[in-house]
Amino acid sequence: LILTELLDITDDGLQKMCSTLRKLETLDLSDCENITDRGARSIAFNCHLLRTLSTANCERVTDEGARYLSQGCSYLTGLDMSGCSLTDKALKHLRKGCTGLRRLDILCCMNITREAVQRFQKKGVEVSYNTDRP
C-alpha cells in the first residue's frame, strides 16, 4: 500500500487503517509528515505480517517508533527510516527485534554513528547510511 506524501494522514487515521488491514505486507508512508511514534505503534501492534515499510522523511518518528516496530514487526525484511529522528538506540532495538531484516535505509540520520551501523552490518544487513542533512 503506497501512501506517500499524504499530508492529511494522521496517526489516528493510520491506526484505523492498520486495525482493518492486519494482513498488510508492504506499506510506504514516505513524506507523511504528520506520522509520529504513535503511528509506528499502530503499525507494530496491528500489522504483524509486514515485510517492507518506509517511514522515510517522517521526522516525528524517533527511537521510540523504531522500538515499537522492533517489537511488533518481526517479519520485516526491508525498512526505510531515512530522515527520521533516530539515534544509535533505534539500531539497537531493530537489531534485536527485526532479526529477518536484510535491508535498512537510514540516510540523513545525523545522530547515528558509524559504529552502530557497523554492528548492524555484521549481522548481514545491507545498510544505506549517511549523516547528510535532508
Short mmCIF file of N, CA and C in Angstrom, two decimals, residues 15-74:
data_model
loop_
_atom_site.label_atom_id
_atom_site.label_comp_id
_atom_site.label_asym_id
_atom_site.label_seq_id
_atom_site.Cartn_x
_atom_site.Cartn_y
_atom_site.Cartn_z
N GLN A 15 -4.06 4.47 12.50
CA GLN A 15 -4.49 3.45 13.45
C GLN A 15 -5.75 2.74 12.94
N LYS A 16 -6.70 3.50 12.44
CA LYS A 16 -7.94 2.90 11.92
C LYS A 16 -7.64 2.02 10.71
N MET A 17 -6.76 2.50 9.83
CA MET A 17 -6.41 1.74 8.65
C MET A 17 -5.72 0.43 9.03
N CYS A 18 -4.74 0.53 9.92
CA CYS A 18 -3.97 -0.66 10.31
C CYS A 18 -4.83 -1.69 11.02
N SER A 19 -5.82 -1.24 11.77
CA SER A 19 -6.67 -2.19 12.50
C SER A 19 -7.56 -2.99 11.56
N THR A 20 -7.77 -2.50 10.35
CA THR A 20 -8.58 -3.24 9.38
C THR A 20 -7.74 -3.97 8.33
N LEU A 21 -6.49 -3.56 8.16
CA LEU A 21 -5.60 -4.18 7.17
C LEU A 21 -4.50 -4.97 7.86
N ARG A 22 -4.86 -5.87 8.72
CA ARG A 22 -3.90 -6.60 9.55
C ARG A 22 -2.97 -7.52 8.77
N LYS A 23 -3.35 -7.89 7.55
CA LYS A 23 -2.51 -8.79 6.75
C LYS A 23 -1.61 -8.03 5.77
N LEU A 24 -1.53 -6.74 5.94
CA LEU A 24 -0.71 -5.89 5.07
C LEU A 24 0.75 -6.35 5.12
N GLU A 25 1.37 -6.43 3.93
CA GLU A 25 2.76 -6.86 3.86
C GLU A 25 3.70 -5.73 3.44
N THR A 26 3.18 -4.71 2.76
CA THR A 26 4.00 -3.59 2.29
C THR A 26 3.27 -2.29 2.60
N LEU A 27 4.00 -1.34 3.17
CA LEU A 27 3.43 -0.04 3.48
C LEU A 27 4.48 1.04 3.27
N ASP A 28 4.11 2.04 2.47
CA ASP A 28 5.02 3.16 2.19
C ASP A 28 4.36 4.45 2.66
N LEU A 29 4.91 5.01 3.72
CA LEU A 29 4.42 6.26 4.31
C LEU A 29 5.43 7.40 4.11
N SER A 30 6.29 7.27 3.12
CA SER A 30 7.31 8.29 2.88
C SER A 30 6.69 9.69 2.78
N ASP A 31 7.31 10.62 3.45
CA ASP A 31 6.92 12.03 3.41
C ASP A 31 5.53 12.32 3.97
N CYS A 32 5.02 11.44 4.81
CA CYS A 32 3.76 11.70 5.51
C CYS A 32 4.14 12.37 6.84
N GLU A 33 4.28 13.67 6.81
CA GLU A 33 4.92 14.39 7.91
C GLU A 33 4.13 14.43 9.20
N ASN A 34 2.88 14.01 9.19
CA ASN A 34 2.09 14.01 10.43
C ASN A 34 2.17 12.68 11.18
N ILE A 35 2.90 11.72 10.63
CA ILE A 35 3.04 10.42 11.30
C ILE A 35 4.12 10.53 12.37
N THR A 36 3.81 10.01 13.55
CA THR A 36 4.72 10.08 14.70
C THR A 36 4.96 8.67 15.24
N ASP A 37 5.55 8.61 16.41
CA ASP A 37 5.76 7.32 17.09
C ASP A 37 4.43 6.61 17.36
N ARG A 38 3.37 7.37 17.57
CA ARG A 38 2.04 6.75 17.77
C ARG A 38 1.62 5.96 16.53
N GLY A 39 1.93 6.50 15.37
CA GLY A 39 1.63 5.80 14.12
C GLY A 39 2.46 4.54 13.99
N ALA A 40 3.73 4.63 14.35
CA ALA A 40 4.60 3.44 14.31
C ALA A 40 4.07 2.38 15.27
N ARG A 41 3.56 2.81 16.41
CA ARG A 41 2.98 1.86 17.37
C ARG A 41 1.76 1.17 16.76
N SER A 42 0.91 1.91 16.07
CA SER A 42 -0.27 1.32 15.42
C SER A 42 0.14 0.28 14.38
N ILE A 43 1.17 0.59 13.61
CA ILE A 43 1.67 -0.36 12.62
C ILE A 43 2.15 -1.63 13.33
N ALA A 44 2.97 -1.44 14.34
CA ALA A 44 3.58 -2.58 15.04
C ALA A 44 2.54 -3.46 15.73
N PHE A 45 1.54 -2.86 16.31
CA PHE A 45 0.55 -3.64 17.06
C PHE A 45 -0.51 -4.29 16.19
N ASN A 46 -0.62 -3.85 14.94
CA ASN A 46 -1.68 -4.37 14.07
C ASN A 46 -1.18 -5.12 12.83
N CYS A 47 -0.07 -4.73 12.29
CA CYS A 47 0.40 -5.26 11.01
C CYS A 47 1.61 -6.18 11.22
N HIS A 48 1.38 -7.28 11.88
CA HIS A 48 2.46 -8.20 12.25
C HIS A 48 3.10 -8.91 11.06
N LEU A 49 2.41 -8.94 9.92
CA LEU A 49 2.94 -9.65 8.75
C LEU A 49 3.71 -8.74 7.81
N LEU A 50 3.89 -7.50 8.19
CA LEU A 50 4.57 -6.52 7.35
C LEU A 50 5.98 -6.99 6.98
N ARG A 51 6.30 -6.90 5.68
CA ARG A 51 7.62 -7.30 5.19
C ARG A 51 8.47 -6.09 4.83
N THR A 52 7.84 -5.08 4.23
CA THR A 52 8.58 -3.86 3.89
C THR A 52 7.80 -2.64 4.37
N LEU A 53 8.55 -1.68 4.88
CA LEU A 53 7.97 -0.46 5.43
C LEU A 53 8.88 0.71 5.15
N SER A 54 8.28 1.83 4.76
CA SER A 54 9.03 3.07 4.63
C SER A 54 8.33 4.16 5.44
N THR A 55 9.09 4.74 6.35
CA THR A 55 8.67 5.95 7.06
C THR A 55 9.65 7.07 6.73
N ALA A 56 10.26 6.99 5.54
CA ALA A 56 11.26 7.97 5.14
C ALA A 56 10.71 9.39 5.22
N ASN A 57 11.48 10.24 5.83
CA ASN A 57 11.15 11.66 5.99
C ASN A 57 9.93 11.92 6.88
N CYS A 58 9.59 10.96 7.70
CA CYS A 58 8.60 11.18 8.75
C CYS A 58 9.42 11.61 9.98
N GLU A 59 9.75 12.87 10.04
CA GLU A 59 10.71 13.38 11.02
C GLU A 59 10.25 13.22 12.47
N ARG A 60 8.97 12.98 12.67
CA ARG A 60 8.44 12.84 14.03
C ARG A 60 8.47 11.40 14.51
N VAL A 61 9.02 10.50 13.70
CA VAL A 61 9.26 9.12 14.12
C VAL A 61 10.67 9.08 14.70
N THR A 62 10.77 8.57 15.93
CA THR A 62 12.02 8.60 16.68
C THR A 62 12.45 7.18 17.07
N ASP A 63 13.41 7.11 17.98
CA ASP A 63 13.86 5.82 18.52
C ASP A 63 12.69 5.03 19.11
N GLU A 64 11.75 5.72 19.69
CA GLU A 64 10.58 5.06 20.28
C GLU A 64 9.77 4.33 19.20
N GLY A 65 9.61 4.98 18.05
CA GLY A 65 8.91 4.34 16.94
C GLY A 65 9.65 3.11 16.45
N ALA A 66 10.98 3.20 16.39
CA ALA A 66 11.79 2.04 16.00
C ALA A 66 11.63 0.91 17.02
N ARG A 67 11.54 1.28 18.29
CA ARG A 67 11.34 0.27 19.33
C ARG A 67 10.01 -0.47 19.12
N TYR A 68 8.95 0.29 18.85
CA TYR A 68 7.66 -0.34 18.59
C TYR A 68 7.75 -1.30 17.41
N LEU A 69 8.36 -0.84 16.33
CA LEU A 69 8.46 -1.67 15.14
C LEU A 69 9.26 -2.94 15.43
N SER A 70 10.31 -2.82 16.22
CA SER A 70 11.13 -3.99 16.55
C SER A 70 10.35 -5.00 17.39
N GLN A 71 9.37 -4.54 18.14
CA GLN A 71 8.58 -5.42 19.00
C GLN A 71 7.44 -6.10 18.25
N GLY A 72 6.90 -5.44 17.23
CA GLY A 72 5.70 -5.97 16.58
C GLY A 72 5.85 -6.41 15.15
N CYS A 73 6.94 -6.04 14.50
CA CYS A 73 7.10 -6.34 13.08
C CYS A 73 8.32 -7.22 12.85
N SER A 74 8.27 -8.41 13.38
CA SER A 74 9.43 -9.30 13.33
C SER A 74 9.69 -9.88 11.95
#
